[in-house]
């Protein structure tokens, strides 16, 4: 079997296996759907007070995508820590394939499950708060969403590999949840922030993904934003791949793989 | 003929002999409580504590303050106080759930529950450090969040707010105790704690004042911990004296006592059920 075919097979098989595991996990599956709904509800109630229907639609779309960040920040950081607790992290690291190929499908599965959260929040907004999100360009919307999720998966990949070396790295995911919600333009327009914060926000793929999704929903061309989002996602994937090799070497040298 | 050992006739929580010693109970409350907290609340590791307990609440405050600015409703002070006090629920709920889940994870739950120690002393002792930690987390969030957003609270209001936060942490720990009883039967305690946290976020007037919530939601909020303490803290910050908010604090404290009693009763019931169904140490 050629190297490429073997890599694709590893990626697909692991993605499918992880998807089945995550889909029935109370924390990574069920909670990732329910938890963002509390924040979406709060945001809907707050925007509802403003008395502007367009503000509620803005919040409806943003809150729906917000859950995808939540699924990635917390769950991706905890993904390898779970393997450590279960005693399978050493097996994963010793598998006769690159660590990147073993970890990326884990975060890709989390990104796939994040779709549940997005749909659930859109339905919640429609049924409970009467928010009608109109999608003017459905094809562009689907492409923007797919690229956003893929770039989130690579960002999650970067987060998850840090845990290979640092046992408490999962706390990084908890820490990043609110800043991501704040900075990626889900509920707060970026122009409310100081310039240096806007620059920081633009280094995060979901910022561009969210902008692309809003453009597609409004019927504008989102392709530039989609391209930047995809480029950033690719950049994070390369960075995570390089980092994963170094961190695994360090973890082996310091014998921290099996430490819980 | 084989000997299987003496039959156990002691009921859970009964004294080993000669009645309950007050000194032993106090030791369980204060010494046992602190040891358990240090052993079971593994978030005390600074690499976990600082990001999760000290930085995250500040970002929660920033998130809702900016959403408030974006929506054009309320002022930053409203969100600083609401979210700082509400964030006390994270340490209170998670740490109380860990008093059960942590023991189960380390396979010591059976040992703890087979000791003849007084259950009230055992769980109240485990609650006290949790209340102190919840208070500390909320106060740090209030101070740092206020500084970041430029919300200037005069020095004279801080003692009153500190008292409100103590009552809030205590009542929320009562809810945590009730949740700990559920943790005896439900294994996914992190999921449970997150859901309860979310309920408190939406219903307690944290980001939307009770009078702006639908009536049924405000009604639910009034029987939950934190609601009255958040309102009291906002009034104190606005210049009200402690006498003015005594009623609110009394209601918050009463709710805390009610949840604590319900938690202790539920723990007693679920412990018996868990013994009967052999589910105590299921991971």
XYZ file of C-alpha atoms in Angstrom:
543
model
C 0.000 0.000 0.000
C 1.406 3.413 -0.894
C 2.270 5.881 1.841
C -0.517 8.273 0.915
C -3.165 5.562 0.790
C -1.971 4.244 4.129
C -2.122 7.720 5.678
C -5.634 8.313 4.340
C -6.729 4.936 5.678
C -5.296 5.744 9.132
C -6.975 9.153 9.124
C -10.374 7.843 8.057
C -10.387 4.751 10.280
C -9.351 6.697 13.358
C -11.803 9.516 12.606
C -14.666 7.028 12.342
C -13.595 5.161 15.488
C -13.236 8.389 17.459
C -16.543 9.698 16.135
C -18.289 6.622 17.492
C -16.562 7.060 20.867
C -17.199 10.797 21.127
C -20.807 10.591 19.947
C -21.778 8.508 22.974
C -19.535 10.300 25.462
C -21.463 12.235 28.099
C -18.797 14.943 28.265
C -17.565 15.260 24.682
C -20.858 14.421 23.020
C -23.889 15.364 25.100
C -22.395 18.208 27.148
C -20.887 19.840 24.070
C -24.407 20.164 22.705
C -26.102 21.288 25.924
C -23.455 23.540 27.482
C -23.276 26.197 24.724
C -27.076 26.425 24.852
C -26.856 28.040 28.305
C -24.551 30.729 26.947
C -26.620 31.110 23.788
C -29.769 31.506 25.912
C -28.091 34.173 28.021
C -26.920 35.985 24.892
C -30.394 35.765 23.315
C -31.965 37.182 26.481
C -29.405 40.005 26.547
C -29.792 40.883 22.864
C -33.557 40.502 23.248
C -33.477 43.380 25.752
C -32.009 45.664 23.089
C -35.280 45.543 21.156
C -33.470 45.243 17.806
C -34.505 42.150 15.773
C -31.336 42.337 13.632
C -29.201 42.145 16.786
C -30.992 38.942 17.746
C -30.297 37.423 14.315
C -26.621 38.450 14.675
C -26.547 36.675 18.043
C -28.438 33.646 16.658
C -25.803 32.916 14.035
C -22.859 33.744 16.297
C -24.124 31.667 19.208
C -24.617 28.689 16.883
C -20.973 28.739 15.757
C -19.786 29.548 19.307
C -20.436 25.972 20.396
C -17.967 24.630 17.844
C -15.164 26.548 19.553
C -16.272 25.201 22.913
C -16.183 21.627 21.630
C -12.690 22.130 20.348
C -11.012 24.158 23.093
C -12.053 22.025 26.044
C -12.451 18.610 24.480
C -9.378 18.659 22.248
C -7.195 19.654 25.181
C -8.667 16.826 27.201
C -8.556 14.252 24.403
C -5.016 13.044 24.973
C -5.305 13.497 28.724
C -8.166 10.972 28.598
C -5.862 8.574 26.758
C -3.305 9.136 29.506
C -5.867 8.341 32.234
C -6.981 5.234 30.353
C -3.370 4.104 29.932
C -3.507 4.165 26.122
C -1.389 7.264 25.467
C 1.844 5.277 25.384
C 0.298 2.862 22.877
C -0.796 5.785 20.714
C 2.674 7.308 20.777
C 4.334 3.969 20.026
C 1.983 3.178 17.113
C 3.884 2.624 13.834
C 2.555 5.847 12.322
C 3.273 9.521 12.812
C 1.668 10.951 15.946
C 0.052 13.662 13.833
C -1.889 11.013 11.887
C -3.054 9.456 15.137
C -4.122 12.700 16.820
C -5.609 14.771 13.988
C -8.536 12.336 13.499
C -9.354 12.682 17.209
C -9.831 16.418 16.900
C -11.515 16.001 13.510
C -14.097 13.761 15.203
C -14.647 16.447 17.845
C -15.131 19.030 15.100
C -17.682 16.735 13.454
C -19.605 16.403 16.704
C -19.483 20.192 17.024
C -21.933 20.235 14.120
C -24.568 18.841 16.515
C -24.019 21.848 18.717
C -24.391 24.247 15.804
C -27.628 22.681 14.603
C -29.001 22.391 18.152
C -28.340 26.080 18.831
C -29.947 27.165 15.547
C -33.026 25.049 16.335
C -33.092 26.350 19.931
C -32.938 29.944 18.718
C -35.708 29.331 16.178
C -38.081 27.380 18.421
C -37.621 29.165 21.768
C -36.691 32.697 20.709
C -38.204 32.859 17.223
C -34.875 33.803 15.620
C -35.003 33.178 11.873
C -31.509 32.981 10.438
C -31.789 33.468 6.668
C -29.059 31.868 4.538
C -28.807 33.797 1.273
C -26.022 31.627 -0.242
C -26.447 28.055 1.020
C -23.516 26.611 -0.961
C -21.083 29.273 0.225
C -22.483 28.848 3.754
C -21.789 25.087 3.725
C -18.275 25.623 2.337
C -17.543 28.318 4.939
C -18.820 26.051 7.695
C -16.793 23.050 6.502
C -13.581 25.098 6.262
C -14.224 26.616 9.705
C -14.668 23.171 11.240
C -11.573 21.816 9.470
C -9.463 24.742 10.680
C -10.863 24.305 14.175
C -9.789 20.646 14.033
C -6.206 21.651 13.225
C -6.237 24.276 15.968
C -7.520 21.601 18.366
C -4.748 19.335 17.119
C -2.225 21.958 18.253
C -3.886 22.189 21.649
C -4.036 18.443 22.108
C -0.377 17.738 21.356
C 0.744 20.052 24.157
C -0.839 17.585 26.566
C 1.522 14.863 25.405
C 4.294 16.649 27.282
C 2.437 18.589 29.983
C 0.004 16.729 32.211
C -1.916 19.854 33.133
C -2.123 21.059 29.540
C -5.854 20.255 29.479
C -6.418 23.298 31.702
C -5.253 25.378 28.745
C -8.435 24.342 26.941
C -10.607 25.516 29.840
C -8.696 28.772 29.841
C -9.164 29.348 26.105
C -12.922 28.787 26.017
C -14.013 32.303 27.066
C -11.271 34.201 25.192
C -12.248 32.333 22.012
C -15.921 33.202 22.491
C -14.931 36.782 23.153
C -12.412 37.323 20.357
C -13.709 35.359 17.385
C -16.589 37.688 16.609
C -19.309 35.222 17.605
C -21.271 37.704 19.713
C -19.102 40.800 19.911
C -18.049 42.784 16.803
C -14.266 43.070 16.665
C -14.337 46.838 16.294
C -15.359 47.112 19.959
C -11.854 45.943 20.937
C -8.532 47.797 20.993
C -6.407 47.377 17.848
C -3.921 44.964 19.425
C -6.788 42.665 20.454
C -8.152 42.776 16.900
C -4.754 41.643 15.592
C -4.757 38.795 18.087
C -8.268 37.804 17.017
C -7.223 37.704 13.393
C -4.632 35.027 14.166
C -7.463 32.663 15.122
C -9.087 30.681 12.276
C -12.671 30.890 13.662
C -12.557 34.692 13.443
C -12.273 34.390 9.655
C -14.620 31.416 9.587
C -17.292 33.350 11.474
C -16.858 36.327 9.139
C -17.192 33.998 6.127
C -20.320 32.372 7.569
C -21.908 35.791 8.176
C -20.973 36.907 4.647
C -22.474 33.754 3.133
C -25.638 34.161 5.179
C -25.932 37.758 4.011
C -25.406 36.811 0.358
C -21.965 38.434 0.065
C -18.880 36.675 -1.341
C -17.089 34.899 1.517
C -14.246 33.386 -0.537
C -11.447 35.677 0.682
C -12.326 34.998 4.309
C -12.614 31.282 3.573
C -9.143 31.302 2.002
C -7.566 33.029 5.022
C -9.364 30.636 7.382
C -8.090 27.639 5.402
C -4.556 29.082 5.288
C -4.476 29.656 9.020
C -5.835 26.146 9.618
C -3.099 24.690 7.453
C -0.506 26.758 9.308
C -1.696 25.438 12.660
C -1.607 21.876 11.290
C 2.035 22.264 10.201
C 2.979 23.874 13.513
C 1.228 21.121 15.476
C 2.905 18.388 13.403
C 6.367 19.805 14.048
C 5.561 20.428 17.696
C 4.133 16.946 18.194
C 7.424 15.303 17.175
C 9.427 17.529 19.501
C 7.031 17.168 22.421
C 6.918 13.403 22.092
C 10.714 13.284 22.113
C 10.692 15.461 25.219
C 7.993 13.335 26.884
C 9.996 10.169 26.205
C 13.187 11.744 27.549
C 11.454 12.991 30.713
C 9.299 9.887 31.121
C 6.077 11.892 31.477
C 3.882 9.902 29.099
C 2.373 7.640 31.725
C 2.181 10.258 34.480
C -1.403 11.056 35.418
C -16.305 -25.139 57.728
C -15.067 -21.756 56.814
C -15.281 -18.537 58.725
C -16.399 -15.457 56.820
C -15.830 -12.996 59.647
C -18.272 -11.279 61.963
C -21.587 -10.119 60.629
C -21.701 -6.363 60.199
C -24.652 -4.974 62.073
C -23.544 -1.395 62.302
C -25.671 1.067 60.370
C -23.893 3.608 58.156
C -22.695 6.590 60.069
C -23.351 5.090 63.480
C -20.746 5.614 66.206
C -18.359 2.696 66.761
C -19.025 2.617 70.450
C -20.104 4.758 73.310
C -21.697 7.617 71.409
C -20.343 10.381 69.326
C -17.319 12.166 70.659
C -17.562 15.895 70.106
C -13.808 16.124 69.798
C -13.739 13.389 67.171
C -16.505 15.131 65.247
C -14.627 18.437 65.366
C -11.467 16.697 64.170
C -13.418 15.205 61.274
C -14.898 18.610 60.452
C -11.739 20.712 60.539
C -8.729 18.401 60.090
C -10.486 15.837 57.918
C -12.142 18.556 55.865
C -8.880 20.266 54.980
C -7.061 16.991 54.264
C -9.909 15.803 52.029
C -10.027 19.102 50.176
C -6.297 19.015 49.494
C -6.431 15.387 48.446
C -9.560 15.390 46.319
C -9.690 18.803 44.705
C -6.881 18.144 42.254
C -7.350 21.572 40.687
C -5.224 23.023 43.514
C -2.209 22.389 41.300
C -1.187 25.961 40.340
C -0.989 25.042 36.649
C -4.685 24.190 36.859
C -5.830 26.560 39.610
C -4.525 29.776 38.078
C -6.038 29.346 34.591
C -9.264 27.721 35.762
C -10.010 29.595 38.966
C -8.308 32.943 38.610
C -8.150 33.789 34.907
C -11.279 32.137 33.460
C -13.739 34.103 35.634
C -12.152 37.343 34.459
C -12.760 36.297 30.866
C -16.343 35.315 31.712
C -16.809 38.839 33.062
C -15.209 40.340 29.945
C -17.335 38.184 27.640
C -20.638 39.284 29.104
C -19.571 42.880 29.648
C -18.717 43.105 25.942
C -21.901 41.287 24.928
C -23.706 43.848 27.081
C -21.895 46.675 25.275
C -22.659 45.069 21.917
C -26.350 44.697 22.785
C -26.406 48.143 24.366
C -27.863 46.963 27.677
C -26.706 47.496 31.299
C -23.343 48.817 32.421
C -20.072 46.986 33.032
C -20.518 47.031 36.830
C -23.686 44.947 36.496
C -21.775 42.177 34.689
C -18.653 42.398 36.860
C -20.608 41.727 40.048
C -23.030 39.205 38.568
C -20.410 37.042 36.912
C -17.843 37.270 39.725
C -20.354 36.061 42.308
C -21.793 33.456 39.946
C -18.331 32.053 39.215
C -18.097 31.003 42.875
C -20.320 28.146 41.739
C -17.481 26.543 39.746
C -15.284 25.716 42.758
C -18.308 25.044 44.975
C -20.048 22.614 42.605
C -16.978 20.854 41.230
C -15.212 20.492 44.568
C -18.300 19.074 46.291
C -18.877 16.613 43.453
C -15.227 15.628 43.790
C -15.754 14.676 47.416
C -17.572 11.659 45.994
C -16.089 11.282 42.503
C -12.515 11.720 43.722
C -12.958 9.040 46.368
C -14.508 6.753 43.775
C -11.673 7.382 41.322
C -9.052 6.521 43.926
C -11.179 3.562 45.066
C -11.467 4.842 48.619
C -15.184 5.635 48.583
C -16.115 2.264 50.055
C -13.567 2.698 52.823
C -14.815 6.183 53.699
C -18.454 5.117 53.759
C -17.746 2.006 55.807
C -16.150 4.042 58.600
C -18.343 4.768 61.604
C -17.748 8.491 61.294
C -20.622 10.915 61.718
C -21.841 11.713 58.210
C -22.877 15.290 59.039
C -19.394 16.022 60.423
C -17.814 14.296 57.433
C -19.614 16.281 54.752
C -19.824 19.613 56.587
C -16.084 19.337 57.162
C -15.552 18.791 53.472
C -17.756 21.801 52.692
C -15.926 24.439 54.726
C -12.724 24.675 52.634
C -14.941 24.693 49.544
C -16.833 27.742 50.835
C -13.547 29.520 51.585
C -12.178 28.712 48.140
C -15.393 29.808 46.397
C -15.256 33.109 48.285
C -11.600 33.646 47.315
C -12.205 32.874 43.633
C -15.183 35.235 43.415
C -13.405 38.059 45.240
C -10.325 37.814 43.001
C -12.585 37.815 39.928
C -14.455 40.850 41.249
C -11.252 42.761 41.945
C -9.392 41.887 38.728
C -12.470 42.065 36.485
C -13.355 45.462 37.954
C -9.824 46.768 37.413
C -9.681 45.534 33.811
C -13.001 47.133 32.904
C -12.427 50.253 34.954
C -15.309 49.578 37.337
C -14.307 51.449 40.455
C -15.876 50.097 43.630
C -15.251 52.351 46.647
C -13.292 50.803 49.517
C -16.241 51.131 51.910
C -18.435 48.732 49.900
C -15.923 45.870 49.827
C -16.684 44.443 53.340
C -20.381 44.297 52.505
C -19.733 42.648 49.147
C -17.331 40.207 50.820
C -20.121 39.197 53.195
C -22.552 38.731 50.298
C -20.013 36.484 48.578
C -19.511 34.394 51.736
C -23.256 33.750 51.911
C -23.353 33.030 48.168
C -20.490 30.524 48.392
C -22.041 28.806 51.389
C -25.457 28.459 49.771
C -23.954 27.258 46.518
C -21.914 24.695 48.441
C -25.225 23.480 49.876
C -26.396 22.885 46.319
C -23.051 21.190 45.677
C -23.744 18.847 48.573
C -27.075 17.886 47.000
C -25.255 17.341 43.739
C -22.653 15.196 45.533
C -25.465 12.867 46.545
C -26.414 12.468 42.890
C -22.727 11.814 42.178
C -23.110 8.678 44.261
C -25.331 7.298 41.504
C -24.242 9.272 38.434
C -20.716 8.728 37.242
C -20.362 11.754 34.953
C -20.007 14.326 37.702
C -18.219 16.846 35.452
C -21.216 16.840 33.108
C -23.611 17.303 36.000
C -21.581 20.172 37.504
C -21.365 21.958 34.155
C -25.112 21.688 33.623
C -25.886 23.043 37.099
C -23.409 25.870 36.449
C -25.250 26.669 33.215
C -28.619 26.703 34.988
C -27.253 29.141 37.564
C -25.833 31.318 34.785
C -29.192 31.652 33.049
C -31.645 31.767 35.947
C -29.879 33.678 38.747
C -29.955 37.167 37.296
C -26.257 36.969 36.527
C -26.453 38.777 33.206
C -30.140 39.536 32.856
C -31.899 41.132 35.811
C -34.718 39.043 37.309
C -37.341 41.605 36.335
C -36.201 41.349 32.685
C -36.488 37.553 32.671
C -39.758 35.775 31.831
C -41.785 35.374 35.032
C -41.356 31.605 35.247
C -37.576 31.930 34.897
C -37.420 34.587 37.579
C -39.514 32.288 39.784
C -37.051 29.446 39.304
C -34.153 31.838 39.980
C -35.636 32.862 43.319
C -35.373 29.307 44.674
C -31.803 28.824 43.476
C -28.633 29.783 45.332
C -26.750 32.931 44.233
C -29.779 34.914 43.002
C -30.369 36.864 46.210
C -26.647 37.236 46.957
C -25.976 38.673 43.483
C -28.801 41.167 43.950
C -27.560 42.036 47.442
C -23.991 42.542 46.192
C -25.226 44.842 43.413
C -27.217 46.901 45.915
C -24.261 47.140 48.312
C -22.047 48.246 45.422
C -24.676 50.873 44.651
C -24.364 52.288 48.152
C -26.959 50.328 50.148
C -26.101 49.397 53.733
C -25.996 45.849 55.024
C -29.261 46.481 56.857
C -30.919 47.219 53.530
C -29.901 43.854 52.095
C -30.345 41.798 55.266
C -33.552 40.297 53.930
C -31.901 39.208 50.696
C -28.946 37.682 52.563
C -31.302 35.941 54.981
C -33.190 34.385 52.053
C -29.904 33.327 50.445
C -28.725 31.784 53.720
C -32.065 30.023 54.218
C -31.788 28.524 50.733
C -28.258 27.406 51.568
C -29.452 25.681 54.735
C -32.338 24.058 52.851
C -30.022 22.714 50.139
C -27.514 21.508 52.752
C -30.195 19.604 54.687
C -31.606 18.200 51.446
C -28.077 17.202 50.433
C -27.367 15.414 53.710
C -30.696 13.562 53.568
C -30.137 12.653 49.930
C -26.621 11.431 50.692
C -27.988 9.193 53.428
C -30.660 7.766 51.126
C -28.429 7.320 48.077
C -25.651 5.785 50.157
C -28.063 3.109 51.326
C -29.278 2.589 47.754
C -25.721 2.355 46.453
C -24.886 -0.308 49.026
C -28.004 -2.240 48.068
C -27.243 -2.069 44.331
C -23.464 -2.422 44.702
C -22.833 0.709 42.643
C -20.568 2.557 45.066
C -17.302 2.055 43.255
C -18.407 1.773 39.647
C -15.950 3.897 37.646
